[in-house]
CSV table of C-alpha atoms in Angstrom, one decimal:
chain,number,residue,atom,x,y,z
T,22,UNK,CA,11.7,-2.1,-58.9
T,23,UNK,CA,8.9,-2.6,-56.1
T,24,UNK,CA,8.8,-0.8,-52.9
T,25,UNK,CA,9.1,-3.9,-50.6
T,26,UNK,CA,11.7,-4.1,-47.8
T,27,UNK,CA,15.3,-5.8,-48.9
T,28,UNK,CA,16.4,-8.4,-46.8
T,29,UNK,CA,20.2,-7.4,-48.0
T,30,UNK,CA,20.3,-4.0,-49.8
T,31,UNK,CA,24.1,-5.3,-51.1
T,32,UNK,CA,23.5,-8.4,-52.2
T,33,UNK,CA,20.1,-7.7,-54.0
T,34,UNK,CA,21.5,-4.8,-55.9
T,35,UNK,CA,24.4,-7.0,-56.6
T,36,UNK,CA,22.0,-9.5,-58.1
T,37,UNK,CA,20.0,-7.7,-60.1
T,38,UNK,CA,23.3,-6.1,-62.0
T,39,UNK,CA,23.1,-9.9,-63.4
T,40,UNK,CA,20.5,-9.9,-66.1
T,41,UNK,CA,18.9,-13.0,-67.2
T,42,UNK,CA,19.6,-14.6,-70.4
T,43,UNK,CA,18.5,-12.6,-73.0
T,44,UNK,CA,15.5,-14.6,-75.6
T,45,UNK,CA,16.7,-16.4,-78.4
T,46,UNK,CA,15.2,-14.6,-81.2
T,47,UNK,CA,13.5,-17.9,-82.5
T,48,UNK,CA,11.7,-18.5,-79.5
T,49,UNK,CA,10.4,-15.0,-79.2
T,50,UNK,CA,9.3,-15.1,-82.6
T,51,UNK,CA,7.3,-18.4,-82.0
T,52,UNK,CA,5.8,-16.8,-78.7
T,53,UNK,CA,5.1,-13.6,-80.2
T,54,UNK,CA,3.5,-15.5,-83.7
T,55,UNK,CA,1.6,-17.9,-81.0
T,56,UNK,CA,0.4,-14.9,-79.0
T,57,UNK,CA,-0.9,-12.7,-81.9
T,58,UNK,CA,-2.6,-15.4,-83.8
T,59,UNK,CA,-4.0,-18.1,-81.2
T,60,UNK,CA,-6.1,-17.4,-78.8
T,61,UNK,CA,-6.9,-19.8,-76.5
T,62,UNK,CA,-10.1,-18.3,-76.1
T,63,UNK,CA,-11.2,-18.4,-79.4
T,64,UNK,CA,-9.2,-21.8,-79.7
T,65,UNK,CA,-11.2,-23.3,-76.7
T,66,UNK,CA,-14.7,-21.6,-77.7
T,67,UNK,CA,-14.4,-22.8,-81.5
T,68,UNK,CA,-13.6,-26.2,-79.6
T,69,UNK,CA,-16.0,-26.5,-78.0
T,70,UNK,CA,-18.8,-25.4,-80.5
T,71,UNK,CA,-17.7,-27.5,-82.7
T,72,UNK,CA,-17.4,-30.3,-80.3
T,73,UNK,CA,-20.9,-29.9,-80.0
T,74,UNK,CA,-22.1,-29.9,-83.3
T,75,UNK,CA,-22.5,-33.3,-83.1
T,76,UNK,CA,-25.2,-33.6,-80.6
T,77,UNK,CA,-27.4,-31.5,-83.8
T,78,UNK,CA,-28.4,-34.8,-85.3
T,79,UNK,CA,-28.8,-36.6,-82.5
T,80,UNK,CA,-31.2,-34.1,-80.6
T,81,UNK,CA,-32.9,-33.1,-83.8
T,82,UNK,CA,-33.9,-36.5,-84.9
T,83,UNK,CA,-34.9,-37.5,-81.7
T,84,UNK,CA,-37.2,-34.4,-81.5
T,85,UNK,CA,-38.5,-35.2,-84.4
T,86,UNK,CA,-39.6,-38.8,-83.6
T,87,UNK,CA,-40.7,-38.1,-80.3
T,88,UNK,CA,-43.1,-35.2,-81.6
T,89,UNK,CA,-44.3,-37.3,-84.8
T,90,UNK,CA,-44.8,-40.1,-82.1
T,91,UNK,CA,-46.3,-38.5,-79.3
T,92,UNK,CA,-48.4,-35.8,-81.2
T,93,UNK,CA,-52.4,-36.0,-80.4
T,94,UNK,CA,-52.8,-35.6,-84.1
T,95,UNK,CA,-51.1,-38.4,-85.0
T,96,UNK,CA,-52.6,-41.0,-86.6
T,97,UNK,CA,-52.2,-44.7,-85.5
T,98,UNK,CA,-52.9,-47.0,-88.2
T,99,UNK,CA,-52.2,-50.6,-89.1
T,100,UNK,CA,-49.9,-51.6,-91.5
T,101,UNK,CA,-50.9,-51.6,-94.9
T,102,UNK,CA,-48.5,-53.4,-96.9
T,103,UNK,CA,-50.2,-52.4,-100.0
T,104,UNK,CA,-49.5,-48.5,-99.9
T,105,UNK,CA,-52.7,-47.0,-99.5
T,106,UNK,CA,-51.2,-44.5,-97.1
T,107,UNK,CA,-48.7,-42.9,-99.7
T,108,UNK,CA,-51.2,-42.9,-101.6
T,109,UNK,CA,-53.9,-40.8,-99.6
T,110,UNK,CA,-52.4,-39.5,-96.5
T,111,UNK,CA,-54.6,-36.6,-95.8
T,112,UNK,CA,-57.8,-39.2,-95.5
T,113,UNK,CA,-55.9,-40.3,-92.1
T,114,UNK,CA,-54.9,-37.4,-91.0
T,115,UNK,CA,-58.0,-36.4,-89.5
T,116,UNK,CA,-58.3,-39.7,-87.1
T,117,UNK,CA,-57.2,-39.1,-84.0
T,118,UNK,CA,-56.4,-41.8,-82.1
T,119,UNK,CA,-53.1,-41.6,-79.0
T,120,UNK,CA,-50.6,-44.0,-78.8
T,121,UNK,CA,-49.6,-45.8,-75.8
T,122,UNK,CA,-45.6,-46.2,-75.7
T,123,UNK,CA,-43.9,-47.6,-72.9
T,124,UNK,CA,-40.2,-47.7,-72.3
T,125,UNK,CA,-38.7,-50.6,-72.7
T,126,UNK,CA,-34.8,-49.7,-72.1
T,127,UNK,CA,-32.2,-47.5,-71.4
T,128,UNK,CA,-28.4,-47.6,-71.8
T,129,UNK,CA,-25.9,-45.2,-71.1
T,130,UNK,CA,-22.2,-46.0,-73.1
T,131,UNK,CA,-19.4,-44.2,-72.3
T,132,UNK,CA,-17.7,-43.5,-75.0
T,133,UNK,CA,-14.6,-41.7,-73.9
T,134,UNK,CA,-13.2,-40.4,-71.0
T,135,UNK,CA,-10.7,-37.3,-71.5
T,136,UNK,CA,-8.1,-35.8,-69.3
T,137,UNK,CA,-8.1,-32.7,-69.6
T,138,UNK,CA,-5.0,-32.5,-66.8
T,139,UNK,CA,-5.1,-30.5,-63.3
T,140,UNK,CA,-6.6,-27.2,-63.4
T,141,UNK,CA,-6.8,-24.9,-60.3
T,142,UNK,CA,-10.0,-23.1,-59.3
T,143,UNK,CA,-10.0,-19.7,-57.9
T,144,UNK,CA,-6.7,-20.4,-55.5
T,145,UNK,CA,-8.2,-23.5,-54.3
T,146,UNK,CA,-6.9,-27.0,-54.4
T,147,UNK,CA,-5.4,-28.6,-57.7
T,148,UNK,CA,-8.7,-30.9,-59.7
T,149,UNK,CA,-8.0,-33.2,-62.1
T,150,UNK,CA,-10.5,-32.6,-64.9
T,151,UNK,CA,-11.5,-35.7,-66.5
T,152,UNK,CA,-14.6,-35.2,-69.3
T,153,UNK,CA,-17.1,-38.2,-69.9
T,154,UNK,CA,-18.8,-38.5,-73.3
T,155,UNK,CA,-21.6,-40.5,-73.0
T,156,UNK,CA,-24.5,-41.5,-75.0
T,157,UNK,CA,-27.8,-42.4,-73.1
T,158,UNK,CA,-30.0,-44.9,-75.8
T,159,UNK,CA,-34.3,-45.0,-74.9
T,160,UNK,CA,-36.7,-47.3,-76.4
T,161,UNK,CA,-40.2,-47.0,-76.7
T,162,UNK,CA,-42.6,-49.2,-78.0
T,163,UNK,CA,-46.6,-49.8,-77.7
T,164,UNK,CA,-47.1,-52.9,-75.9
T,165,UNK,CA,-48.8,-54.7,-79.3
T,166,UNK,CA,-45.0,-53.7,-80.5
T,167,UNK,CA,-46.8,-52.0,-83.7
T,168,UNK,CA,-44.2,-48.4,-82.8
T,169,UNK,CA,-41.4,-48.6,-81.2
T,170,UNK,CA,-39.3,-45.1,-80.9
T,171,UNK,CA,-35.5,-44.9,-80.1
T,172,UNK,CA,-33.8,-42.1,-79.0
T,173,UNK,CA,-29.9,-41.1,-78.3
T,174,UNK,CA,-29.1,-37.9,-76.4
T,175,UNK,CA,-25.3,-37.4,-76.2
T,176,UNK,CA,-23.9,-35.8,-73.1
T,177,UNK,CA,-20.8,-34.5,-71.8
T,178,UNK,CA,-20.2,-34.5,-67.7
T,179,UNK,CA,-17.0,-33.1,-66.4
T,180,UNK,CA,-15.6,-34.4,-63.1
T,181,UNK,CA,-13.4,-32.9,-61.2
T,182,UNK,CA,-11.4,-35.1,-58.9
T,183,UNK,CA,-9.0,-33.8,-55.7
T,184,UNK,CA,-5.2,-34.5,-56.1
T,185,UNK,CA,-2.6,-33.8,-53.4
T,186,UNK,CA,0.1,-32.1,-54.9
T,187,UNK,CA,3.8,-32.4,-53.1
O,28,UNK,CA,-3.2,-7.1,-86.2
O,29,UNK,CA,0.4,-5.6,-86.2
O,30,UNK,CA,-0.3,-3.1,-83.3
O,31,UNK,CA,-1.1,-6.3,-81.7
O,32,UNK,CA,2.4,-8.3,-82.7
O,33,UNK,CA,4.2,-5.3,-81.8
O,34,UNK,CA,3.0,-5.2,-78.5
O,35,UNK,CA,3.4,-8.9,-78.0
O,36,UNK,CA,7.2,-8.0,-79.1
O,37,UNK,CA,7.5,-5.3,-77.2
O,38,UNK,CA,6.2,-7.2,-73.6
O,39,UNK,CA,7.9,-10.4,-74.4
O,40,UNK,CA,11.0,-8.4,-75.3
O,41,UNK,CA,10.9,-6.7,-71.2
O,42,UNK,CA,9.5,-10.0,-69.4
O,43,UNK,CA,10.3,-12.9,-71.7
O,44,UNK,CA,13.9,-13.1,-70.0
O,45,UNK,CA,12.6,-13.1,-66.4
O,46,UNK,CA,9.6,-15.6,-67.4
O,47,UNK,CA,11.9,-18.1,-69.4
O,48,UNK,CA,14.4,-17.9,-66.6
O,49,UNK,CA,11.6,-19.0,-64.2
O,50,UNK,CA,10.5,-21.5,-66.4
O,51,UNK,CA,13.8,-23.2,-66.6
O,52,UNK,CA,13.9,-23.9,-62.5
O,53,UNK,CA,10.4,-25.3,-63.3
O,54,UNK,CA,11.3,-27.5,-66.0
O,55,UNK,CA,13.4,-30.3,-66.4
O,56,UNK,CA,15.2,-29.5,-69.7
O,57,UNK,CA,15.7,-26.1,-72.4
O,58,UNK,CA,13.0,-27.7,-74.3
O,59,UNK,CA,10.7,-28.2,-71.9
O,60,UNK,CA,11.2,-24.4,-70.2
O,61,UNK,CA,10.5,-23.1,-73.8
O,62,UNK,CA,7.1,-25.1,-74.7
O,63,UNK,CA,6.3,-24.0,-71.0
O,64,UNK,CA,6.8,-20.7,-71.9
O,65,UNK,CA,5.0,-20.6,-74.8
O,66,UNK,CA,1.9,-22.5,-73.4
O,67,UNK,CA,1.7,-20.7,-70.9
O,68,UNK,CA,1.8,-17.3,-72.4
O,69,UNK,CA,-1.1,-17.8,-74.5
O,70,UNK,CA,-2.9,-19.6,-72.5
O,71,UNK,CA,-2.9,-16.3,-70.1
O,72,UNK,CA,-3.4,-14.0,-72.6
O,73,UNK,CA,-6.4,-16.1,-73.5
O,74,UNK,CA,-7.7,-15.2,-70.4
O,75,UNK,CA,-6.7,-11.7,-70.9
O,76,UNK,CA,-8.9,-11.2,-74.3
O,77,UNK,CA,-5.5,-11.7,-76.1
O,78,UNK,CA,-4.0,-9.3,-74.5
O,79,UNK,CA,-0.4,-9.4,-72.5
O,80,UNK,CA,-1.9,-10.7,-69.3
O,81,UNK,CA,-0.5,-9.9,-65.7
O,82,UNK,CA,2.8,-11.3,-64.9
O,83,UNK,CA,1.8,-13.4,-61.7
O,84,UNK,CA,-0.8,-15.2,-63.9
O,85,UNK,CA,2.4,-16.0,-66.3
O,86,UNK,CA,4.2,-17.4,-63.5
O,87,UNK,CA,1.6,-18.9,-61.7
O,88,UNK,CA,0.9,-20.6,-65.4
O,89,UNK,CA,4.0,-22.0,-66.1
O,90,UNK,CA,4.2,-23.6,-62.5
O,91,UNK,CA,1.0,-24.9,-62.5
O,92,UNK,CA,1.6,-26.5,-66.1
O,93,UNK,CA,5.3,-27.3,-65.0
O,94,UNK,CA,3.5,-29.3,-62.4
O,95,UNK,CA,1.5,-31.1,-64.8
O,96,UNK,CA,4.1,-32.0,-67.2
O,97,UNK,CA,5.5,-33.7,-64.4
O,98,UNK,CA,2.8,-35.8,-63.9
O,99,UNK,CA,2.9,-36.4,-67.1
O,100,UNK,CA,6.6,-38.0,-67.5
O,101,UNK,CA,6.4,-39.3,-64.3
O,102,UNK,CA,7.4,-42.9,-65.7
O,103,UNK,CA,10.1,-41.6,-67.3
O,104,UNK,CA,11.5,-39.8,-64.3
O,105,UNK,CA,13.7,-42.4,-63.5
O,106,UNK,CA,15.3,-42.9,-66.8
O,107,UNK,CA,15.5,-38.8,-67.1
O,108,UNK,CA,17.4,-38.7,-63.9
O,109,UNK,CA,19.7,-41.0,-64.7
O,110,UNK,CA,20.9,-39.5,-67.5
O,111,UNK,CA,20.4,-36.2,-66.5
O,112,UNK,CA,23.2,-33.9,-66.4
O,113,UNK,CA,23.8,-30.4,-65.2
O,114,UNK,CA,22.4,-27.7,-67.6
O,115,UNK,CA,25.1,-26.4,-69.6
O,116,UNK,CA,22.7,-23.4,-70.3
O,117,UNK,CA,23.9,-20.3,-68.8
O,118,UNK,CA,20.5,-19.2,-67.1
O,119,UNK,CA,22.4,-15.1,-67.1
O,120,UNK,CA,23.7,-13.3,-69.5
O,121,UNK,CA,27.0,-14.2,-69.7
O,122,UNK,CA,28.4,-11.9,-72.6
O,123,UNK,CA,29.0,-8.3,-70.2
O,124,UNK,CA,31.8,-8.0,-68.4
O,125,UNK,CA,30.6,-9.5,-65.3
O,126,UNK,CA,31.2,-12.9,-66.9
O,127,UNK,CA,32.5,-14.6,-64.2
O,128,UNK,CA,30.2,-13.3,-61.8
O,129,UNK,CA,27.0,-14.4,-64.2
O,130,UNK,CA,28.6,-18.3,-64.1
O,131,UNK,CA,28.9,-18.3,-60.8
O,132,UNK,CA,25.9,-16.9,-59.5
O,133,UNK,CA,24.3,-19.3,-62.5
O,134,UNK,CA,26.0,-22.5,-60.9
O,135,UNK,CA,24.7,-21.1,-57.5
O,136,UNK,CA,21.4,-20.9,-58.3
O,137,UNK,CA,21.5,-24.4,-59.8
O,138,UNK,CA,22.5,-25.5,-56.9
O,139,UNK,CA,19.7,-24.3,-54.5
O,140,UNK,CA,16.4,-26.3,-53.2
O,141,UNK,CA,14.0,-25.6,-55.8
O,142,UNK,CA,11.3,-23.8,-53.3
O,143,UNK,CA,14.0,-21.0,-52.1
O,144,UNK,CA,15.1,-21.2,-56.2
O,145,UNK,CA,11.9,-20.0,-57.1
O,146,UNK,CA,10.9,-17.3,-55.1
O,147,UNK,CA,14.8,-15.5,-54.9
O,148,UNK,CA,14.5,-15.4,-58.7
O,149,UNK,CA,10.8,-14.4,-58.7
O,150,UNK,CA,11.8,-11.7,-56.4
O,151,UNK,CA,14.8,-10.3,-57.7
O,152,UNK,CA,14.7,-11.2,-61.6
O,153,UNK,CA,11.2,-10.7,-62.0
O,154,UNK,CA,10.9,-8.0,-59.6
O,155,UNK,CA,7.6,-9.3,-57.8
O,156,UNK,CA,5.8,-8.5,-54.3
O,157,UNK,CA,6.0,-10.9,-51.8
O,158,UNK,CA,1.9,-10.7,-52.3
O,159,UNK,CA,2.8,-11.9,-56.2
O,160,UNK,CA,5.0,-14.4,-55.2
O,161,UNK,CA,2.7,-16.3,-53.0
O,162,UNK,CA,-0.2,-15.9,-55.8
O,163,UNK,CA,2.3,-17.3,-57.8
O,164,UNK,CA,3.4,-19.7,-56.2
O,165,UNK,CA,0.3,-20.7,-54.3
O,166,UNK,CA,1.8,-20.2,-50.7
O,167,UNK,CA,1.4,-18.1,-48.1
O,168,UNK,CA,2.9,-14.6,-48.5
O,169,UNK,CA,5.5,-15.0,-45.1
O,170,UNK,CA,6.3,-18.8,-46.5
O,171,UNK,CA,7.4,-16.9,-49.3
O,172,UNK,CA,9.3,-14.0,-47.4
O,173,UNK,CA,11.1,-16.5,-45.2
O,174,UNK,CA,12.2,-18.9,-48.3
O,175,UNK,CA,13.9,-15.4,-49.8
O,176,UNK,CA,15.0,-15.0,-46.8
O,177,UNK,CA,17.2,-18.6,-46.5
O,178,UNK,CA,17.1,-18.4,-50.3
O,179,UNK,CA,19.2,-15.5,-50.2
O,180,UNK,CA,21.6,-16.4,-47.7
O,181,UNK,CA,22.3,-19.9,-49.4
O,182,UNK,CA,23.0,-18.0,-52.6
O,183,UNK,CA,25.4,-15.3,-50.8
O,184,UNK,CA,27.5,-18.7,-49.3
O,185,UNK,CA,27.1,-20.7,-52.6
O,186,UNK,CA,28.4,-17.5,-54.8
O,187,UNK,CA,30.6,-16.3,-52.2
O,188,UNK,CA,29.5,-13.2,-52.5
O,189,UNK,CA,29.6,-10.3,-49.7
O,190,UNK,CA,27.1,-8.0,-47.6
O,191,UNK,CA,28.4,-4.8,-46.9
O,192,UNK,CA,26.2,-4.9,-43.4
């Protein structure tokens, strides 16, 4: 019972004699069950760490390429179809020699689009959440087209878009 | 982990009533009001750290997802409304002896504008402030004083019932 003013003392008491329906047992054994054992926080954060997992590859191996590629002490050396390389790799190591890469395109794909339904933020207006996935593709390759690098960097943006709500 | 369950149990066992009964103005069938329910339960304690989360949160849960699963069925409305007939759920509990007075304020809440619906039975089944209700609710708090206000008195005509002023 709050402390607020009653509009009609009668009437309201009357009311509240009624009692709502009590629970079907079922049901509060499914909310109760759902309470104790899902949490949407953990549910949302295990989510969404495992929603990024995939962008490990993806980031890795581009790291990877772009620091083989781009490293001062990388060696830049023709193509020798007959294997020498394997053979002796710390000979080349010590030449130094940079390599000139230019881009040579970029894509973005979206690959999905999610709504993710209304959501209200702090009391203000209703959003609709949508969440792109898209994958941005680069290319990089010297001008003699002897490397060429490739990279794809996965991203997420969330948009949030008005709605009137009547 | 049982402490836990047993509170859960214990707070759905003193709100659960009040929240399902709101939930079934806000939804469109038993079903519906109970998945609301649920959803929107954890979904607030998920916000709480698990915990049984505040009560206007619940209610201003259940609207907002009410709201959503609206949208959702929107192109089934029609069809819904067509074949939609009065719930024969008692929304009270009809098994004391005040039986006939359950059904028939039951009927007249049925029969109410959902927007004075909401905040009589916010107000005097789930005991809320006016200050909760228009958190709730996501109106201002004398929009929701005045809709109790007309709310109320729609009710007393529907039910027939009498003030003693």
């Amino acid at each position: 019972m709050n402390n607020e003013p009653e509009f009609d003392p009668t009437i309201e008491s009357e009311l509240r004699q009624i009692k709502p329906a009590k629970m079907d047992a079922v049901l509060l054994e499914r909310i109760s069950h759902a309470s104790t054992n899902s949490s949407p926080v953990h549910q949302t954060s295990s989510w969404r760490s495992n929603r990024w997992l995939w962008l490990i590859p993806f980031t890795a191996t581009a790291a990877i390429v772009l620091a083989l590629t781009l490293s001062p002490n990388k060696t830049n050396e023709p193509i020798n179809l007959s294997g020498t390389i394997a053979a002796n790799p710390t000979d080349k190591s010590s030449e130094e020699e940079s390599i000139e890469l230019f881009p040579i395109r970029k894509n973005n794909q979206v690959v999905d689009a999610v709504n993710e339904g209304i959501i209200q933020i702090d009391g203000r207006r209703p959003y609709r959440s949508v969440r792109m996935q898209v994958i941005d593709s680069y290319e990089w390759a010297q001008p003699n087209g002897a490397t060429r690098v490739q990279y794809q960097v996965p991203r997420e943006e969330r948009f949030l878009v008005p709605v009137d709500i009547y | 982990m049982s402490d836990n369950s047993s509170n859960w149990t214990g707070w759905l066992g003193e709100h659960g009533p009040s929240l399902l009964l709101f939930a079934r103005t806000q939804a469109r069938c038993e079903a519906d009001a109970e998945d609301l329910l649920q959803e929107a339960v954890v979904e607030s304690a998920g916000k709480n750290e698990g915990n049984p989360p505040d009560l206007p949160l619940v209610y201003a849960t259940i609207r907002r997802r009410a709201i959503d699963l609206a949208r959702k069925t929107d192109r089934r409305i029609a069809r819904e409304e067509a074949a939609a007939e009065e719930s024969i759920t008692c929304w009270f509990d009809d098994t004391i002896k005040q039986k006939e007075t359950a059904r028939l304020i039951d009927r007249a809440i049925k029969q109410m504008p959902e927007k004075f619906r909401e905040v009589v039975i916010l107000k005097i089944w789930s005991d809320l402030t006016f200050a909760q209700i228009a958190e709730a609710l996501d109106i201002p708090l004398n929009t929701a004083a005045s809709r109790y206000r007309y709310g109320l008195e729609i009710l007393k005509r529907n039910a027939n019932l009498t003030s003693h002023e």
